[in-house]
mmCIF file of C-alpha atoms in Angstrom:
data_model
loop_
_atom_site.group_PDB
_atom_site.id
_atom_site.type_symbol
_atom_site.label_atom_id
_atom_site.label_comp_id
_atom_site.label_asym_id
_atom_site.label_seq_id
_atom_site.Cartn_x
_atom_site.Cartn_y
_atom_site.Cartn_z
ATOM 1 C CA MET A 236 153.417 -10.709 36.909
ATOM 2 C CA ASN A 237 156.667 -9.326 35.608
ATOM 3 C CA THR A 238 159.377 -10.846 37.833
ATOM 4 C CA SER A 239 161.482 -7.703 37.616
ATOM 5 C CA LEU A 240 158.538 -5.597 38.846
ATOM 6 C CA GLU A 241 157.801 -8.058 41.622
ATOM 7 C CA GLN A 242 161.456 -8.008 42.746
ATOM 8 C CA THR A 243 161.523 -4.190 42.633
ATOM 9 C CA LEU A 244 158.387 -3.928 44.770
ATOM 10 C CA LEU A 245 159.341 -6.680 47.202
ATOM 11 C CA GLY A 246 162.711 -4.999 47.691
ATOM 12 C CA ALA A 247 161.134 -1.585 48.230
ATOM 13 C CA ILE A 248 158.315 -2.437 50.665
ATOM 14 C CA ARG A 249 159.317 -2.757 54.309
ATOM 15 C CA THR A 250 157.531 -5.333 56.453
ATOM 16 C CA ILE A 251 157.113 -4.479 60.118
ATOM 17 C CA PRO A 252 156.138 -7.457 62.302
ATOM 18 C CA ASP A 253 153.562 -7.072 65.084
ATOM 19 C CA TYR A 254 152.353 -3.619 64.033
ATOM 20 C CA PRO A 255 149.857 -2.211 64.913
ATOM 21 C CA ARG A 256 149.234 -5.280 67.061
ATOM 22 C CA PRO A 257 150.792 -8.709 67.636
ATOM 23 C CA GLY A 258 150.462 -11.083 64.708
ATOM 24 C CA VAL A 259 150.084 -8.401 62.032
ATOM 25 C CA MET A 260 152.751 -8.047 59.346
ATOM 26 C CA PHE A 261 152.457 -4.358 58.369
ATOM 27 C CA ARG A 262 153.370 -3.620 54.723
ATOM 28 C CA ASP A 263 154.977 -0.182 54.831
ATOM 29 C CA ILE A 264 155.080 1.541 51.431
ATOM 30 C CA THR A 265 156.880 4.646 52.719
ATOM 31 C CA THR A 266 160.144 2.965 51.776
ATOM 32 C CA LEU A 267 158.793 2.436 48.251
ATOM 33 C CA LEU A 268 157.795 6.111 48.067
ATOM 34 C CA GLY A 269 161.337 7.090 49.082
ATOM 35 C CA ASN A 270 162.894 4.936 46.359
ATOM 36 C CA ALA A 271 162.647 7.021 43.161
ATOM 37 C CA ARG A 272 163.007 4.041 40.805
ATOM 38 C CA ALA A 273 160.433 1.906 42.629
ATOM 39 C CA PHE A 274 157.987 4.806 43.006
ATOM 40 C CA ARG A 275 158.209 5.699 39.304
ATOM 41 C CA ARG A 276 157.822 2.069 38.271
ATOM 42 C CA THR A 277 154.784 1.669 40.536
ATOM 43 C CA ILE A 278 153.037 4.717 39.084
ATOM 44 C CA ASP A 279 153.857 3.630 35.522
ATOM 45 C CA GLU A 280 152.448 0.139 36.159
ATOM 46 C CA LEU A 281 149.255 1.501 37.714
ATOM 47 C CA VAL A 282 148.720 3.928 34.814
ATOM 48 C CA HIS A 283 149.655 1.589 31.941
ATOM 49 C CA PRO A 284 146.382 -0.389 31.603
ATOM 50 C CA TYR A 285 144.425 2.852 31.264
ATOM 51 C CA ALA A 286 146.746 4.692 28.863
ATOM 52 C CA GLY A 287 144.632 6.139 26.098
ATOM 53 C CA ALA A 288 141.401 5.655 28.050
ATOM 54 C CA LYS A 289 139.316 8.694 28.944
ATOM 55 C CA ILE A 290 139.635 8.928 32.724
ATOM 56 C CA ASP A 291 138.075 12.068 34.193
ATOM 57 C CA GLN A 292 139.079 11.745 37.834
ATOM 58 C CA VAL A 293 141.401 9.769 40.054
ATOM 59 C CA ALA A 294 140.023 9.375 43.591
ATOM 60 C CA GLY A 295 142.566 8.731 46.336
ATOM 61 C CA ILE A 296 141.763 7.411 49.792
ATOM 62 C CA GLU A 297 143.424 9.277 52.664
ATOM 63 C CA ALA A 298 146.393 9.296 53.135
ATOM 64 C CA ARG A 299 148.679 7.149 50.985
ATOM 65 C CA GLY A 300 146.061 7.128 48.230
ATOM 66 C CA PHE A 301 146.627 10.890 47.981
ATOM 67 C CA ILE A 302 150.308 10.431 47.161
ATOM 68 C CA LEU A 303 149.696 7.706 44.593
ATOM 69 C CA GLY A 304 146.521 9.248 43.217
ATOM 70 C CA GLY A 305 148.087 12.664 42.671
ATOM 71 C CA ALA A 306 150.939 11.152 40.669
ATOM 72 C CA ILE A 307 148.567 8.960 38.653
ATOM 73 C CA ALA A 308 146.152 11.837 37.955
ATOM 74 C CA HIS A 309 149.059 13.951 36.743
ATOM 75 C CA GLN A 310 150.234 11.236 34.346
ATOM 76 C CA MET A 311 146.713 10.641 33.041
ATOM 77 C CA SER A 312 145.845 14.352 32.703
ATOM 78 C CA ALA A 313 142.879 13.708 34.990
ATOM 79 C CA GLY A 314 141.556 15.558 38.004
ATOM 80 C CA PHE A 315 142.211 14.373 41.549
ATOM 81 C CA VAL A 316 139.495 13.791 44.171
ATOM 82 C CA PRO A 317 140.468 13.359 47.829
ATOM 83 C CA ILE A 318 138.371 10.954 49.895
ATOM 84 C CA ARG A 319 138.962 11.978 53.491
ATOM 85 C CA LYS A 320 138.077 11.163 57.053
ATOM 86 C CA LYS A 321 135.011 12.951 58.399
ATOM 87 C CA GLY A 322 135.397 16.656 59.142
ATOM 88 C CA LYS A 323 138.472 17.410 57.010
ATOM 89 C CA LEU A 324 136.866 18.970 53.922
ATOM 90 C CA PRO A 325 135.725 22.612 53.909
ATOM 91 C CA HIS A 326 132.813 22.539 51.422
ATOM 92 C CA GLU A 327 129.522 20.611 51.167
ATOM 93 C CA THR A 328 130.214 16.897 51.421
ATOM 94 C CA VAL A 329 128.636 13.489 51.003
ATOM 95 C CA ARG A 330 129.522 10.986 53.700
ATOM 96 C CA ILE A 331 129.409 7.259 54.344
ATOM 97 C CA ALA A 332 129.955 5.202 57.508
ATOM 98 C CA TYR A 333 131.924 1.973 57.303
ATOM 99 C CA SER A 334 133.226 -0.772 59.576
ATOM 100 C CA LEU A 335 136.817 -1.147 60.675
ATOM 101 C CA GLU A 336 138.318 -4.066 62.550
ATOM 102 C CA TYR A 337 137.974 -2.032 65.762
ATOM 103 C CA GLY A 338 134.742 -0.074 65.217
ATOM 104 C CA LEU A 339 133.113 2.399 62.850
ATOM 105 C CA ASP A 340 134.480 5.368 60.939
ATOM 106 C CA GLU A 341 133.203 7.787 58.320
ATOM 107 C CA MET A 342 134.700 9.125 55.117
ATOM 108 C CA GLU A 343 133.575 11.947 52.915
ATOM 109 C CA MET A 344 134.222 13.814 49.713
ATOM 110 C CA HIS A 345 133.032 17.073 48.262
ATOM 111 C CA LYS A 346 129.533 16.767 46.858
ATOM 112 C CA ASP A 347 130.620 18.392 43.581
ATOM 113 C CA ALA A 348 133.939 16.527 43.165
ATOM 114 C CA VAL A 349 132.637 14.173 40.476
ATOM 115 C CA LYS A 350 129.944 14.822 37.906
ATOM 116 C CA THR A 351 127.409 12.122 37.067
ATOM 117 C CA GLY A 352 128.858 9.682 34.556
ATOM 118 C CA GLU A 353 132.485 10.744 34.959
ATOM 119 C CA LYS A 354 134.963 7.882 34.667
ATOM 120 C CA VAL A 355 136.913 7.431 37.898
ATOM 121 C CA ILE A 356 139.799 5.255 39.048
ATOM 122 C CA LEU A 357 139.993 4.650 42.807
ATOM 123 C CA ILE A 358 143.503 4.440 44.301
ATOM 124 C CA ASP A 359 144.959 3.322 47.615
ATOM 125 C CA ASP A 360 148.156 1.631 48.703
ATOM 126 C CA LEU A 361 146.765 -1.686 49.917
ATOM 127 C CA ILE A 362 143.619 -3.805 49.829
ATOM 128 C CA ALA A 363 143.119 -5.934 52.946
ATOM 129 C CA THR A 364 139.604 -6.556 54.313
ATOM 130 C CA GLY A 365 138.209 -4.086 51.778
ATOM 131 C CA GLY A 366 135.993 -2.120 54.157
ATOM 132 C CA THR A 367 137.495 1.270 53.344
ATOM 133 C CA ALA A 368 137.654 0.640 49.589
ATOM 134 C CA GLU A 369 134.100 -0.731 49.544
ATOM 135 C CA ALA A 370 132.863 2.402 51.319
ATOM 136 C CA ALA A 371 134.767 4.609 48.857
ATOM 137 C CA VAL A 372 133.157 2.787 45.906
ATOM 138 C CA LYS A 373 129.700 3.271 47.415
ATOM 139 C CA LEU A 374 130.425 6.940 48.128
ATOM 140 C CA LEU A 375 131.604 7.567 44.560
ATOM 141 C CA ARG A 376 128.588 5.769 43.109
ATOM 142 C CA GLN A 377 126.291 7.763 45.393
ATOM 143 C CA ILE A 378 127.228 10.899 43.456
ATOM 144 C CA GLY A 379 127.095 9.215 40.056
ATOM 145 C CA ALA A 380 130.700 8.185 39.327
ATOM 146 C CA ASP A 381 131.404 5.456 36.781
ATOM 147 C CA ILE A 382 134.162 3.489 38.499
ATOM 148 C CA VAL A 383 136.534 2.093 35.887
ATOM 149 C CA ALA A 384 138.785 0.308 38.390
ATOM 150 C CA ALA A 385 140.156 0.225 41.907
ATOM 151 C CA CYS A 386 143.962 0.035 41.953
ATOM 152 C CA PHE A 387 146.330 -0.887 44.762
ATOM 153 C CA ILE A 388 150.013 -1.662 45.080
ATOM 154 C CA VAL A 389 149.512 -4.517 47.563
ATOM 155 C CA ASP A 390 146.820 -7.177 47.856
ATOM 156 C CA LEU A 391 146.434 -9.263 51.018
ATOM 157 C CA PRO A 392 144.187 -11.908 49.392
ATOM 158 C CA GLU A 393 143.572 -13.954 52.546
ATOM 159 C CA LEU A 394 141.607 -11.010 53.992
ATOM 160 C CA GLY A 395 139.074 -10.961 51.124
ATOM 161 C CA GLY A 396 138.981 -7.281 50.174
ATOM 162 C CA ARG A 397 139.461 -7.876 46.468
ATOM 163 C CA LYS A 398 136.483 -10.257 46.409
ATOM 164 C CA LYS A 399 134.302 -7.635 48.132
ATOM 165 C CA LEU A 400 135.056 -5.089 45.412
ATOM 166 C CA GLU A 401 134.641 -7.601 42.607
ATOM 167 C CA ALA A 402 131.235 -8.536 44.080
ATOM 168 C CA LEU A 403 130.296 -4.867 43.566
ATOM 169 C CA GLY A 404 131.276 -5.178 39.893
ATOM 170 C CA VAL A 405 134.544 -3.252 40.289
ATOM 171 C CA ASP A 406 137.621 -4.240 38.275
ATOM 172 C CA VAL A 407 140.481 -4.579 40.793
ATOM 173 C CA ARG A 408 144.130 -4.162 39.823
ATOM 174 C CA THR A 409 146.994 -4.905 42.211
ATOM 175 C CA LEU A 410 150.718 -5.109 41.561
ATOM 176 C CA ILE A 411 151.828 -7.575 44.233
ATOM 177 C CA SER A 412 150.238 -10.018 46.679
ATOM 178 C CA PHE A 413 151.479 -11.018 50.101
ATOM 179 C CA ASP A 414 150.343 -14.296 51.635
ATOM 180 C CA GLY A 415 149.797 -13.980 55.351
ATOM 181 C CA HIS A 416 149.001 -10.557 56.679
#
């Protein structure tokens, strides 16, 4: 990785110890979002590998994936698809249940958000255990999306999320890894 990029991101991401519970080191990207230089650099780095590729849609996972995904979709001249928690979308939806560390949840997207065969990039801020991203991949594939890649700012490799997505045949791109979660 580009050392300058790594330094920019490390300097822009706040780490909050013991949140949301003891022993967890929470990687807070809101400080990165508030730093214009770091935010711009992050978006540029996430877009760069796909410059010139035909990407139809960028799908962002609620909520930080919306911020990143909207900026990336704009730069790529692609549409944006929100993947939301159950009950937040007003039109016909497709839904999937998935496991969290503390139970089950559901996410959904509009049934007509992606046409069969459209090329989609999935975006979120961080890949940890991979449960949410795995569910989003399955949801997108359920309606016929061709997932080009799943992109994240932060990878927590010890938690195995990247491997889960790669096992599904998804190309995973991250900008920085943190050892220890």
